[in-house]
Coordinates of C-alpha atoms in Angstrom, one line a residue:
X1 CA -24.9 52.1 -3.9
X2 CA -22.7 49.4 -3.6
X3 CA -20.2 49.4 -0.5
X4 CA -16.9 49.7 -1.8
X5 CA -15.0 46.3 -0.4
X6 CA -12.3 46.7 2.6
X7 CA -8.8 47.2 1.5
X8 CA -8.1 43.1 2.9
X9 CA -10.6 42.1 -0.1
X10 CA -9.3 45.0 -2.7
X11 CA -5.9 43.8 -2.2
X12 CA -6.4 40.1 -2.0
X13 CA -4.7 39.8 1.6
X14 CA -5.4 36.5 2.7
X15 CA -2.1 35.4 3.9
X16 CA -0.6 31.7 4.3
X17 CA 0.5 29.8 7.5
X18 CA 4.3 28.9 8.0
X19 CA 3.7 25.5 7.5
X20 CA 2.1 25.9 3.8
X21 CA 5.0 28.1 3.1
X22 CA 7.5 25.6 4.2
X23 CA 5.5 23.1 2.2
X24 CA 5.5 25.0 -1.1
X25 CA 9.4 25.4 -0.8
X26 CA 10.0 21.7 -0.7
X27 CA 8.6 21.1 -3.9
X28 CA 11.0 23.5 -6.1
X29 CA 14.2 21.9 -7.7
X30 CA 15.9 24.9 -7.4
X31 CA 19.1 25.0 -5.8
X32 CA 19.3 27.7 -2.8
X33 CA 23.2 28.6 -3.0
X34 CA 23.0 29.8 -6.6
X35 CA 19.5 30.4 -7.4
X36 CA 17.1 34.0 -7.7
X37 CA 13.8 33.9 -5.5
X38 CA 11.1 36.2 -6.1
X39 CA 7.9 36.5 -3.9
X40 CA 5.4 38.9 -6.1
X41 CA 3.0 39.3 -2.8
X42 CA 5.3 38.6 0.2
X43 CA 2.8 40.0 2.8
X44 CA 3.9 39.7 6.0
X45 CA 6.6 37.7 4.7
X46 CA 5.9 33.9 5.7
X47 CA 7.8 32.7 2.2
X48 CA 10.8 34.9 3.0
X49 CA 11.4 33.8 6.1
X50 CA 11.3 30.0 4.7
X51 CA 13.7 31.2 2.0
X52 CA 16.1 33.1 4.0
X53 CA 16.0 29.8 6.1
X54 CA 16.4 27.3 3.9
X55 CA 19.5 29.0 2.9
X56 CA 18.5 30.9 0.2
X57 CA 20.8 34.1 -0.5
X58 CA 19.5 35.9 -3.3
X59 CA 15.3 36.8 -2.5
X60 CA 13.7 39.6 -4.0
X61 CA 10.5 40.5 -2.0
X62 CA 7.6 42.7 -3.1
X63 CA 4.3 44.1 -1.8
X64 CA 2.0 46.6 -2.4
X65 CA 1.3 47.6 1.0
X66 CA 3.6 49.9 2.5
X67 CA 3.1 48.5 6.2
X68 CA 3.8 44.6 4.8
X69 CA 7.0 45.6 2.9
X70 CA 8.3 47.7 5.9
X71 CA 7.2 44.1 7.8
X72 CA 9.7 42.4 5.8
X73 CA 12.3 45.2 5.6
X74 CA 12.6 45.5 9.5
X75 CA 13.1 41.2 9.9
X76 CA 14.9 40.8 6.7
X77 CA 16.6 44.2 5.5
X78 CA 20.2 43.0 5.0
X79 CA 19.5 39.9 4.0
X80 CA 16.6 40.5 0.9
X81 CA 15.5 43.1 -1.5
X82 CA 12.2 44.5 -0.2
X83 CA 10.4 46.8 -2.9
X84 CA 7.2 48.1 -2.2
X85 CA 5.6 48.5 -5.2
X86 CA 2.7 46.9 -7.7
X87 CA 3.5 43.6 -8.5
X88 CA 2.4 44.5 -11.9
X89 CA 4.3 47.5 -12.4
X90 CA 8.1 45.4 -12.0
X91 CA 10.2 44.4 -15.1
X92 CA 13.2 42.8 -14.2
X93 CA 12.9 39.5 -15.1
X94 CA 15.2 35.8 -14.9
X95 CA 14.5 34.5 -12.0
X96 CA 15.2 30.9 -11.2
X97 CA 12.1 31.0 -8.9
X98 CA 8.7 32.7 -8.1
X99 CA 6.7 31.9 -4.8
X100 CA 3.6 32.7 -3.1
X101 CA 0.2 32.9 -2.6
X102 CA -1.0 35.4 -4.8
X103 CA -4.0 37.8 -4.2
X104 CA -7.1 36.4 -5.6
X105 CA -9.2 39.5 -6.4
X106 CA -12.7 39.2 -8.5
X107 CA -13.1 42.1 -11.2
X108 CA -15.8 43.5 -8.6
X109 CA -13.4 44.5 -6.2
X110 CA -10.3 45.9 -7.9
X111 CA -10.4 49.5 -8.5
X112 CA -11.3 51.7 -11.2
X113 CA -7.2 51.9 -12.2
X114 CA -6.5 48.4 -11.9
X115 CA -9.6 47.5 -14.3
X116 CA -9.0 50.2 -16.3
X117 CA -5.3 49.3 -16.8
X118 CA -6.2 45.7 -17.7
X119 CA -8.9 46.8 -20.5
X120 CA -6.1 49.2 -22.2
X121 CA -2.7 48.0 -21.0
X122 CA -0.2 45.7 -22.6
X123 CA -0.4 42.5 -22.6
X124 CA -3.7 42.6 -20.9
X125 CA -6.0 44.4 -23.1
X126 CA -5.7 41.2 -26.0
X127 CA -6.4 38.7 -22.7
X128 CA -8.4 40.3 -19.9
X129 CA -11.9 40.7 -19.9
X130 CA -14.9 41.8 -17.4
X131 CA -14.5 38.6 -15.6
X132 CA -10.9 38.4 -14.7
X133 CA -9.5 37.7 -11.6
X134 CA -6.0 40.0 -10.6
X135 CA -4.8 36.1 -9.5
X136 CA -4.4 35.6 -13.7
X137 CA -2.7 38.8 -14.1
X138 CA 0.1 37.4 -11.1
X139 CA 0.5 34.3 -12.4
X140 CA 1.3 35.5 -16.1
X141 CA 3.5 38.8 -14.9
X142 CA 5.1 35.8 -13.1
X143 CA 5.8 33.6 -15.7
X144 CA 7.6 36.5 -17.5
X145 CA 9.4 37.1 -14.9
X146 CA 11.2 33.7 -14.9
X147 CA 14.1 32.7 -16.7
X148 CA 13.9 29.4 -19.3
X149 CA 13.3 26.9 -16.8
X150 CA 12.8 29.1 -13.9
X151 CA 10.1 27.6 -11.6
X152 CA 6.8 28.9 -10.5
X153 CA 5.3 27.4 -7.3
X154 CA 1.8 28.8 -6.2
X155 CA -1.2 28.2 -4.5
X156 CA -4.6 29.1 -6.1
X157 CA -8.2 28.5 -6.4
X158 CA -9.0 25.9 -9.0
X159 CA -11.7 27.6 -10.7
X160 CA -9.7 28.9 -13.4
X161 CA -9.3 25.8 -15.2
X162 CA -12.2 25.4 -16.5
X163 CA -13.4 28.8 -16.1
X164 CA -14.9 30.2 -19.6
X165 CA -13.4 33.7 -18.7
X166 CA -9.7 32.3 -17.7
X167 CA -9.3 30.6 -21.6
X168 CA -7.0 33.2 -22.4
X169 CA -5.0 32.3 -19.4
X170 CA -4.7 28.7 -20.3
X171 CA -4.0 29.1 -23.5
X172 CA -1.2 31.5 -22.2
X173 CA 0.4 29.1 -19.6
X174 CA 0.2 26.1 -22.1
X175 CA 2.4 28.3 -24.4
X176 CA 5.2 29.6 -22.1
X177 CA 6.0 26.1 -20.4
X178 CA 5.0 23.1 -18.7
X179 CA 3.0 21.9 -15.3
X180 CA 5.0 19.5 -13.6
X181 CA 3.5 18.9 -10.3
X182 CA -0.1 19.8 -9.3
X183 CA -1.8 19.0 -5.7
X184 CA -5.5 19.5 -5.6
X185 CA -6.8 19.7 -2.2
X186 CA -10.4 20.1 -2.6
X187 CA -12.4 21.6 0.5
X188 CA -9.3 21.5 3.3
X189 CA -9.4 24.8 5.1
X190 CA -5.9 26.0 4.2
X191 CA -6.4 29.1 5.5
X192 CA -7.7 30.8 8.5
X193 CA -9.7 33.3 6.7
X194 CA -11.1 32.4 3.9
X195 CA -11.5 28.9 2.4
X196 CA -11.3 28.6 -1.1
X197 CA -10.8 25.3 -3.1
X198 CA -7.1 25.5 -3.5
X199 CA -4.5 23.4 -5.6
X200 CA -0.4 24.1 -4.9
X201 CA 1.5 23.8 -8.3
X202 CA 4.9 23.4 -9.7
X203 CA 5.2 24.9 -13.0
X204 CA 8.4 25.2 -15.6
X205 CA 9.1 28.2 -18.1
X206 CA 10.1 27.0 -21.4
X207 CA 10.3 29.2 -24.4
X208 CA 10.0 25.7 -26.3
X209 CA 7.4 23.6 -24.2
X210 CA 8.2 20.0 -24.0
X211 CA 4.4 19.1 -23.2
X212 CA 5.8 16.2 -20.3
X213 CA 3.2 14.2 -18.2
X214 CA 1.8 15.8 -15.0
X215 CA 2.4 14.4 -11.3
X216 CA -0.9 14.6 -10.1
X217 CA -1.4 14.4 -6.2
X218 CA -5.3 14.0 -4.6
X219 CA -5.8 14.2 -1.2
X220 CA -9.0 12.3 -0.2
X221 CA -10.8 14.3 2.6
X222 CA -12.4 11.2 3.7
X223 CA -9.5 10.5 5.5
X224 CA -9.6 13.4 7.7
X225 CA -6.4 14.5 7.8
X226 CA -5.4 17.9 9.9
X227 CA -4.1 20.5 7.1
X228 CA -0.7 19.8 9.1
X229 CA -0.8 16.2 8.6
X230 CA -1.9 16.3 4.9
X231 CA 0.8 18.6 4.5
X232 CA 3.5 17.0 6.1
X233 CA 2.1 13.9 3.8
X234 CA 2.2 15.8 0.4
X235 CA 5.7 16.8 1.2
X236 CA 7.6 13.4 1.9
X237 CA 5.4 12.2 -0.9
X238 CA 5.9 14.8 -3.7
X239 CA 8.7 16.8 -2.2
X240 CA 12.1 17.5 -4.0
X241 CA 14.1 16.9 -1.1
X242 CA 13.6 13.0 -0.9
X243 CA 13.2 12.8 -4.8
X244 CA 10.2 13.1 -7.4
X245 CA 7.8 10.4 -6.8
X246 CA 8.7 7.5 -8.1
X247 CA 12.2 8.2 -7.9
X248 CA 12.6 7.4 -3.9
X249 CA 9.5 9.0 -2.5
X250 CA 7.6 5.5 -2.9
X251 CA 3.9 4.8 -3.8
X252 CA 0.7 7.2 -2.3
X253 CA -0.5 5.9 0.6
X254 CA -2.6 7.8 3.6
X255 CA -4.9 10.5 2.6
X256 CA -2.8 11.2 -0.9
X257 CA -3.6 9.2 -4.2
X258 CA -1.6 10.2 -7.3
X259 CA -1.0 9.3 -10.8
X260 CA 0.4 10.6 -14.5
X261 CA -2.1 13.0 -16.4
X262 CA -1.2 14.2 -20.1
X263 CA 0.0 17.8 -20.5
X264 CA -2.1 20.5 -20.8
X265 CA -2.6 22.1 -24.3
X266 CA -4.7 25.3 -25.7
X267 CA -7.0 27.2 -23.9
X268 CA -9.8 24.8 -23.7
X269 CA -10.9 23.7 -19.9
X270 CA -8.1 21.6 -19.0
X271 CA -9.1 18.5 -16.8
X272 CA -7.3 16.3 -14.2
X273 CA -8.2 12.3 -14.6
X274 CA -6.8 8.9 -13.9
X275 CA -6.2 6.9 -16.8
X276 CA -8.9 4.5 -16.4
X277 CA -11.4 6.8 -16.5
X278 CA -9.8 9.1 -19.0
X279 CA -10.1 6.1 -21.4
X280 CA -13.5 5.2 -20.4
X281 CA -14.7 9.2 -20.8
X282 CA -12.8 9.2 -24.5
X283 CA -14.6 5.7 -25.0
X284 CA -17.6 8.0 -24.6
X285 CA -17.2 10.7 -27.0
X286 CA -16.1 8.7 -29.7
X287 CA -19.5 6.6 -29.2
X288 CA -21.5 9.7 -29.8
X289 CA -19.5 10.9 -32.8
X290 CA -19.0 14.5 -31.4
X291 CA -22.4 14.9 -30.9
X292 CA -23.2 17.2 -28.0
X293 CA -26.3 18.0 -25.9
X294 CA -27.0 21.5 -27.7
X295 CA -27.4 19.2 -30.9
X296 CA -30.5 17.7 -29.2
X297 CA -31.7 20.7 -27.0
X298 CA -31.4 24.4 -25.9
X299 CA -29.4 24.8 -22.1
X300 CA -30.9 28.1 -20.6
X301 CA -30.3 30.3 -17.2
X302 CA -33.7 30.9 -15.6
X303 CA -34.9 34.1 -15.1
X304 CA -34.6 36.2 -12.0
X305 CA -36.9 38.5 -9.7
X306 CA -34.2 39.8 -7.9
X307 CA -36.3 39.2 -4.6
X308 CA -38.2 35.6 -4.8
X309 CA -40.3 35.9 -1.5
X310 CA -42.0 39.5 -2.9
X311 CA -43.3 37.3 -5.9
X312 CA -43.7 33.6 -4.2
X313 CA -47.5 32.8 -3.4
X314 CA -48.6 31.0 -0.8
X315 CA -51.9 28.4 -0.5
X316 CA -53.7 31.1 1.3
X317 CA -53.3 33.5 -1.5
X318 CA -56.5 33.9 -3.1
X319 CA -55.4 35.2 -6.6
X320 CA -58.6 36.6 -8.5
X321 CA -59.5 34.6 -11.8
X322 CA -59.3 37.4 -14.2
X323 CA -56.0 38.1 -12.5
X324 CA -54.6 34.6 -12.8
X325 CA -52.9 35.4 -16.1
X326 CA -50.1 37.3 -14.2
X327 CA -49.1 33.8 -11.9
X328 CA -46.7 31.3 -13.2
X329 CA -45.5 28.6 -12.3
X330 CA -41.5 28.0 -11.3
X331 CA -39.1 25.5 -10.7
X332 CA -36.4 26.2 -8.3
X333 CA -32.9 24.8 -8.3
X334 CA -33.9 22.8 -5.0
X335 CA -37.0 21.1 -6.2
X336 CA -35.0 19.2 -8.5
X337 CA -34.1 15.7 -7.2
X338 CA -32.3 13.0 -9.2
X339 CA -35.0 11.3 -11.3
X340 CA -37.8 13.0 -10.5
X341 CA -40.7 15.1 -11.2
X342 CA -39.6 18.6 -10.5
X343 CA -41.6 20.1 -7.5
X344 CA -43.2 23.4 -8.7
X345 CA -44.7 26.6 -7.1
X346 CA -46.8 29.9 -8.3
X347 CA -45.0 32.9 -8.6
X348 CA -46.3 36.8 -9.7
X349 CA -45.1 37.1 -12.9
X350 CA -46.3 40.5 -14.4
X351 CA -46.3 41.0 -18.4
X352 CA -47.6 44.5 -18.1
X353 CA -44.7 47.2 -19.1
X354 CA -46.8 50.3 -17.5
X355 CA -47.8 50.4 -14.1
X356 CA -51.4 51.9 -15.2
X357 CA -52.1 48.7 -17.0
X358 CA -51.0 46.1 -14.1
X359 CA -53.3 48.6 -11.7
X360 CA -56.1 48.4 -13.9
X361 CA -56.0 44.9 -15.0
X362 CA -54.9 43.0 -12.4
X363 CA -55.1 45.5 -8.7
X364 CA -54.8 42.9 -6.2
X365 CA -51.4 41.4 -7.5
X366 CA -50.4 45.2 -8.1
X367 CA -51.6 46.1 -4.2
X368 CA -49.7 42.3 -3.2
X369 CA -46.6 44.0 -4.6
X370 CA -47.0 47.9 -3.3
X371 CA -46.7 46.5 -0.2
X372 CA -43.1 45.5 -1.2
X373 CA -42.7 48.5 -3.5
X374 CA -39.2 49.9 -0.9
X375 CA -37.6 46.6 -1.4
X376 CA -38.6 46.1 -5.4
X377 CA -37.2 49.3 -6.0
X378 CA -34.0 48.9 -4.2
X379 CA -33.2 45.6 -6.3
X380 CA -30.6 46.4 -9.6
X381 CA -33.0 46.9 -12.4
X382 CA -32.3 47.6 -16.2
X383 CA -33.2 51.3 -16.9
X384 CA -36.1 51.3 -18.4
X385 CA -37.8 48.0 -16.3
X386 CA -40.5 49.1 -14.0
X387 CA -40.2 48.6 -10.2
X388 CA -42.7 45.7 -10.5
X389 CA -41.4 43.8 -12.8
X390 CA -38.6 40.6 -12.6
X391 CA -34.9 41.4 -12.6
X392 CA -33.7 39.6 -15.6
X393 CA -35.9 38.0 -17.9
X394 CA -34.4 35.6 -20.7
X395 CA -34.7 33.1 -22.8
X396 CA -38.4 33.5 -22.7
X397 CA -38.8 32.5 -26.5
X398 CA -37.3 28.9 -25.6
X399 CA -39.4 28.6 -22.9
X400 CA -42.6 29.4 -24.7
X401 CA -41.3 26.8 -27.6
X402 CA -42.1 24.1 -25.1
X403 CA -45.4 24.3 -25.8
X404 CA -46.4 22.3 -22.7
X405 CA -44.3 19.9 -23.3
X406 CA -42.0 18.5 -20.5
X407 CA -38.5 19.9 -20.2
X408 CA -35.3 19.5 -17.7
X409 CA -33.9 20.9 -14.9
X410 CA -30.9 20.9 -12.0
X411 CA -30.0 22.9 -9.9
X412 CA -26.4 24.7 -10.8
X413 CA -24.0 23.8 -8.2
X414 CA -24.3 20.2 -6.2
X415 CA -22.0 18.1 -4.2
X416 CA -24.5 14.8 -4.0
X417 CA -22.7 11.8 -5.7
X418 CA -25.4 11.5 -8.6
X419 CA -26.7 13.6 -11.0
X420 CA -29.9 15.5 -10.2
X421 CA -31.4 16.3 -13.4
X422 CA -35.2 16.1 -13.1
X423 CA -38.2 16.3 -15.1
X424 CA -40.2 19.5 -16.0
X425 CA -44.1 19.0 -16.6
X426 CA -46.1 21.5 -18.2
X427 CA -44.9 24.9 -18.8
X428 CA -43.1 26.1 -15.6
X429 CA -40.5 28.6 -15.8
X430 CA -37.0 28.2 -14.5
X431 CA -35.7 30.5 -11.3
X432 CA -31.9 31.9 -12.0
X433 CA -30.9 29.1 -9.1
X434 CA -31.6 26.6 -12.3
X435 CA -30.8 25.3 -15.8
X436 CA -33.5 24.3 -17.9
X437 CA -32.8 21.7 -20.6
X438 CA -35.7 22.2 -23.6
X439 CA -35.7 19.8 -26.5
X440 CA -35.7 21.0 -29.8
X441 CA -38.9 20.7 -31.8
X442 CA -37.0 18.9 -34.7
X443 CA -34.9 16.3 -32.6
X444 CA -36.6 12.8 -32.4
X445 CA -35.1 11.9 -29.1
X446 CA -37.5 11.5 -26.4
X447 CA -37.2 13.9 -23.2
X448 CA -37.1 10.7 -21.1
X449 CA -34.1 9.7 -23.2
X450 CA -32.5 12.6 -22.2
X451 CA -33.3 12.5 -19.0
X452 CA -31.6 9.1 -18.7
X453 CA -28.9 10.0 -20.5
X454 CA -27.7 13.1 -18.4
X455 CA -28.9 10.8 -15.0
X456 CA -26.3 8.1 -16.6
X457 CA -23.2 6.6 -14.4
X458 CA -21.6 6.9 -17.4
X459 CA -22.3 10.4 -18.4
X460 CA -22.0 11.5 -14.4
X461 CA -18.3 10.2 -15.0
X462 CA -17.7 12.1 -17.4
X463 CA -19.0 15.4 -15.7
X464 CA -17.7 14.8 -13.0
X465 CA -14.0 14.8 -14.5
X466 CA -14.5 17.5 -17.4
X467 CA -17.2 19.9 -15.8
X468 CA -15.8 22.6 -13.7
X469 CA -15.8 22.8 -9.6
X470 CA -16.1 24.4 -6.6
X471 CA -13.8 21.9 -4.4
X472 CA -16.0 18.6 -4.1
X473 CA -18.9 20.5 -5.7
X474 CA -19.9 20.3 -9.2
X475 CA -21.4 23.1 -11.0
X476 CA -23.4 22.8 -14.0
X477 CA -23.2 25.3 -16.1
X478 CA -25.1 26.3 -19.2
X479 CA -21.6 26.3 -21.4
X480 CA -20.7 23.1 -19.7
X481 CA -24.1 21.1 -19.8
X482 CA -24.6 22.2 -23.6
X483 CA -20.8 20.3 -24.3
X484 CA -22.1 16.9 -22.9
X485 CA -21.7 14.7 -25.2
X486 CA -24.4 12.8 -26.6
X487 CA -25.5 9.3 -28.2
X488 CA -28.0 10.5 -30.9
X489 CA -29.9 7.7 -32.1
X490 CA -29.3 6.5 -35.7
X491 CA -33.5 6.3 -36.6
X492 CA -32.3 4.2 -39.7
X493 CA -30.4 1.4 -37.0
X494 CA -33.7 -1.1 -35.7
X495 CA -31.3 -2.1 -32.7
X496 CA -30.5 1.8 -31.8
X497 CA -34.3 2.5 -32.1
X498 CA -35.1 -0.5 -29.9
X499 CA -32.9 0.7 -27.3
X500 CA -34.2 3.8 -27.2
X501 CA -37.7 2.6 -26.7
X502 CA -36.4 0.3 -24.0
X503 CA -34.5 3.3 -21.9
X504 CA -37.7 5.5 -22.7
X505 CA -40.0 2.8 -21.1
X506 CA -37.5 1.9 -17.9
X507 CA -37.3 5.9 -17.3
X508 CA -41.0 6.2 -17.5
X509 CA -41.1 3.6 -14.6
X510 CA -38.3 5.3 -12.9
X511 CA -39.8 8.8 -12.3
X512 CA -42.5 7.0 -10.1
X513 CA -40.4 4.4 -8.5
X514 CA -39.8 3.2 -4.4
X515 CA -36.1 3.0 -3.8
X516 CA -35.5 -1.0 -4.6
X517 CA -37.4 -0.5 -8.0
X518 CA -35.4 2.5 -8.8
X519 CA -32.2 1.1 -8.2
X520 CA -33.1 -1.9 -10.4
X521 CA -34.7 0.3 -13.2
X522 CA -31.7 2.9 -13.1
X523 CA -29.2 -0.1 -13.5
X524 CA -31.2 -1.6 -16.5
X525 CA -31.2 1.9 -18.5
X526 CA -27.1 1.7 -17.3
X527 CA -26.8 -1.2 -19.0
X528 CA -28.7 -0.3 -22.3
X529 CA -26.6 2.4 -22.8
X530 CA -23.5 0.8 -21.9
X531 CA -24.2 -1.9 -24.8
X532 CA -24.8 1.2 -27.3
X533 CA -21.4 2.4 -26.7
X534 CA -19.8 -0.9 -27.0
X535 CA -21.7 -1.3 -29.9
X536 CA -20.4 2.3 -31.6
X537 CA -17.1 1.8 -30.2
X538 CA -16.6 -1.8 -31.5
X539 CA -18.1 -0.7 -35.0
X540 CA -14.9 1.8 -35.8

């Protein structure tokens, strides 16, 4: 059974520090004296007490928690509505502003009501689905609870931007107003306990969205700022008080880079990048004419024994020959390097569905696993699927389409600063720690092309930019890596087909490669492909 999760995880109660609070406040427009303040999650009330002050007069602060809203009550009775209540469950709307850190809860942990009320409940039942997070139901109950152009200021993950699950979301926000301000802040520990990979926005209801350009603020972590410092930076740099940037704040300097980034429209992934690079990633996809990688190839999840080490075999295994046809052998999401042949390793991989046939035909790899039989059985199985078998198995039909021939791999989340796609030799399966990238039997374009293709500074760019993140790492997913866009050759063009035999031949050196040689061969194959999009690019 799984351990229900402690009420700090259910409710999301990962609270801010003073001096995030009194950072957030500096970056609304709103004018104290006159203006509404609403705090959907006030906690022990860290945003209040900036608000109260900073002169603000009229706060309205809510919580869940009977012990955080009495918190609140006691400090700041007379002085600020305090309702203890679900977020979620509250009406009034117009406010001028709403503040906080909301609670960031995965569908996992909220209860039975709360997921039920999201499947069936209005507005949520035509947005939410099995994947939500309660942080999108805040930050839309809070958008509704804001006048036309009230202000919402938050702190969140990041995840949701690109997040196949949060689309709905997006598409939501784009359509009820406008992101002014956004502050990513990658890996810095903002909190003292938990550490997610948080960005602080500034965001403006409209009921007519005027789709204006985005302040967008980068703090670069190799300048090892304290949070203090980088916060005390983002605020002279981006705060109200002084002015918007560019209007008496001055140019970025320190551990801060900024710079303008289109609005953000539909539900698509939405992506932050500065302009030279935006140009040189569009440069990109017009090259390849909107083809994309699942044109050329099938992206697919590995499959998964729920416990690797009761299946992985060692060098002193001695595996009987008749019994050999149960052992495969399986890539791992840490045997891929960049440019390389994938390191492999045998694994029990039973076919038989009855445990009289596996006993019968193969008993040594059926005794191998008895001896894990507690811990097999534990694992969460399909009903049906015997105790000895893997977890999930998918995609198996792909997989046998290979036929031997080679395939791709990388592992799914990675913070080096290349890509580490690398090359699949015979037929070895993929563990769930790893995308496999099989060619399709009627594309012409070598494997090795591929290869070079996704290994590409080019193509890295443009990852790097519109894949999705987990602070500075990137994560390649199977919807994500299937929407790289790709330069299919035109077979009929003598130059295109010369260029592909060139990058084929350079990547054929490259796999096998010392450094030096590597270097040179991996800057050769940049170069043919830079002159391929030039040459598409200039030919429109």
């Amino acid at each position: 059974m799984v351990p229900s999760p402690s009420r700090k995880v259910a409710l999301g109660q990962f609270y801010s520090t003073r001096a995030l609070a009194e950072f957030m406040l500096s970056l609304t427009l709103s004018d104290p004296s006159t203006a509404r303040a609403l705090e959907p999650s006030c906690g022990p009330g860290v945003f209040v007490d900036a608000l109260v002050e900073r002169g603000w007069r009229d706060i309205t602060a809510v919580d869940i928690d009977p012990v955080n809203a009495g918190l609140v009550r006691q400090v700041h009775g007379g002085l600020v509505e305090v309702r203890c209540q679900d977020f979620l469950d509250m009406t009034e709307a117009n406010y001028d502003l709403v503040i906080g850190n909301p609670p960031y809860v995965g569908w996992s942990h909220l209860s039975a009501d709360v997921r039920s009320r999201l499947r069936t409940g209005a507005p949520w039942a035509e947005l939410a689905n099995g994947q939500w997070d309660l942080l999108y139901s805040f930050l839309i109950w809070s958008v509704l609870r804001l006048r036309d152009g009230g202000e919402l200021v938050f702190i969140v993950p990041t995840a949701w931007m690109t997040s196949t699950y949060a689309a709905s979301l997006r598409g939501f926000l784009a359509a009820h107003g406008d992101f002014e301000l956004i502050l990513r802040f990658g890996e810095m520990r903002l909190f003292a306990d938990c550490h997610p990979h948080c960005m602080v926005f500034r965001y403006r209801r409209r009921i007519a969205p005027r789709r204006g350009a985005i302040m967008v603020g980068d703090l670069n972590a190799s300048r090892g700022l304290s949070p203090t410092a980088a916060l005390a930076e983002a605020s002279r740099l981006f705060g109200a008080a002084p002015g918007p940037l560019g209007a008496g704040a001055g140019a970025p300097d320190g551990g801060w880079s900024a710079y303008i980034a289109p609005a953000f429209a539909g539900a698509g992934p939405w992506s932050l990048v500065p302009p030279l690079e935006r140009q040189e990633n569009e440069r990109l996809e017009l090259a390849c004419r909107g083809s994309s990688l699942s044109d050329l190839a099938h992206v697919c999840v590995g499959v998964a024994s729920g416990l690797n080490e009761a299946f992985t075999l060692s060098d002193a295994d001695q595996v009987p020959a008749a019994e050999r046809l149960h052992v495969r052998k399986f890539v791992s999401g840490g045997g891929c390097e960049r440019f390389t042949r994938a390191r492999t390793f045998p694994m029990i991989f039973p076919e038989a569905q009855l445990e009289e046939e596996l006993e019968g035909r193969a008993p040594w790899i059926h005794a191998r696993l008895s001896e894990r039989r507690g811990d097999l059985e534990g694992r969460h199985l399909a009903a049906g699927r015997p105790w000895f078998s893997w977890a999930t198995v998918r995609n198996m039909e792909v997989f046998a389409s290979r036929a031997g021939r080679a395939a791709i791999a990388v592992r799914p989340i990675d913070r080096a600063p290349k890509a580490r796609f690398a090359l699949v030799e015979g037929d070895a399966l993929p563990l769930g720690d790893t995308l496999m990238i099989v060619r399709r039997e009627e594309a012409r374009e070598d494997v090795l092309y591929l290869l070079s293709w996704l290994s590409s500074a080019r193509v890295w760019r443009w990852y790097s930019s519109r894949g999705p993140r987990m602070g500075d790492r990137l994560r390649y997913t199977q919807g994500h890596v299937s929407r790289v866009p790709v330069l299919v050759i035109d077979w009929t063009d003598p130059v295109e087909v010369a260029a592909h035999a060139r990058i084929v031949a350079f990547a054929e050196a490259r796999l096998d490669a010392e450094v030096d040689a590597a270097s040179r061969l991996e800057g050769l194959i940049d170069t043919a492909f830079d002159a391929l999009v030039a040459r598409r690019v200039s030919a429109l």
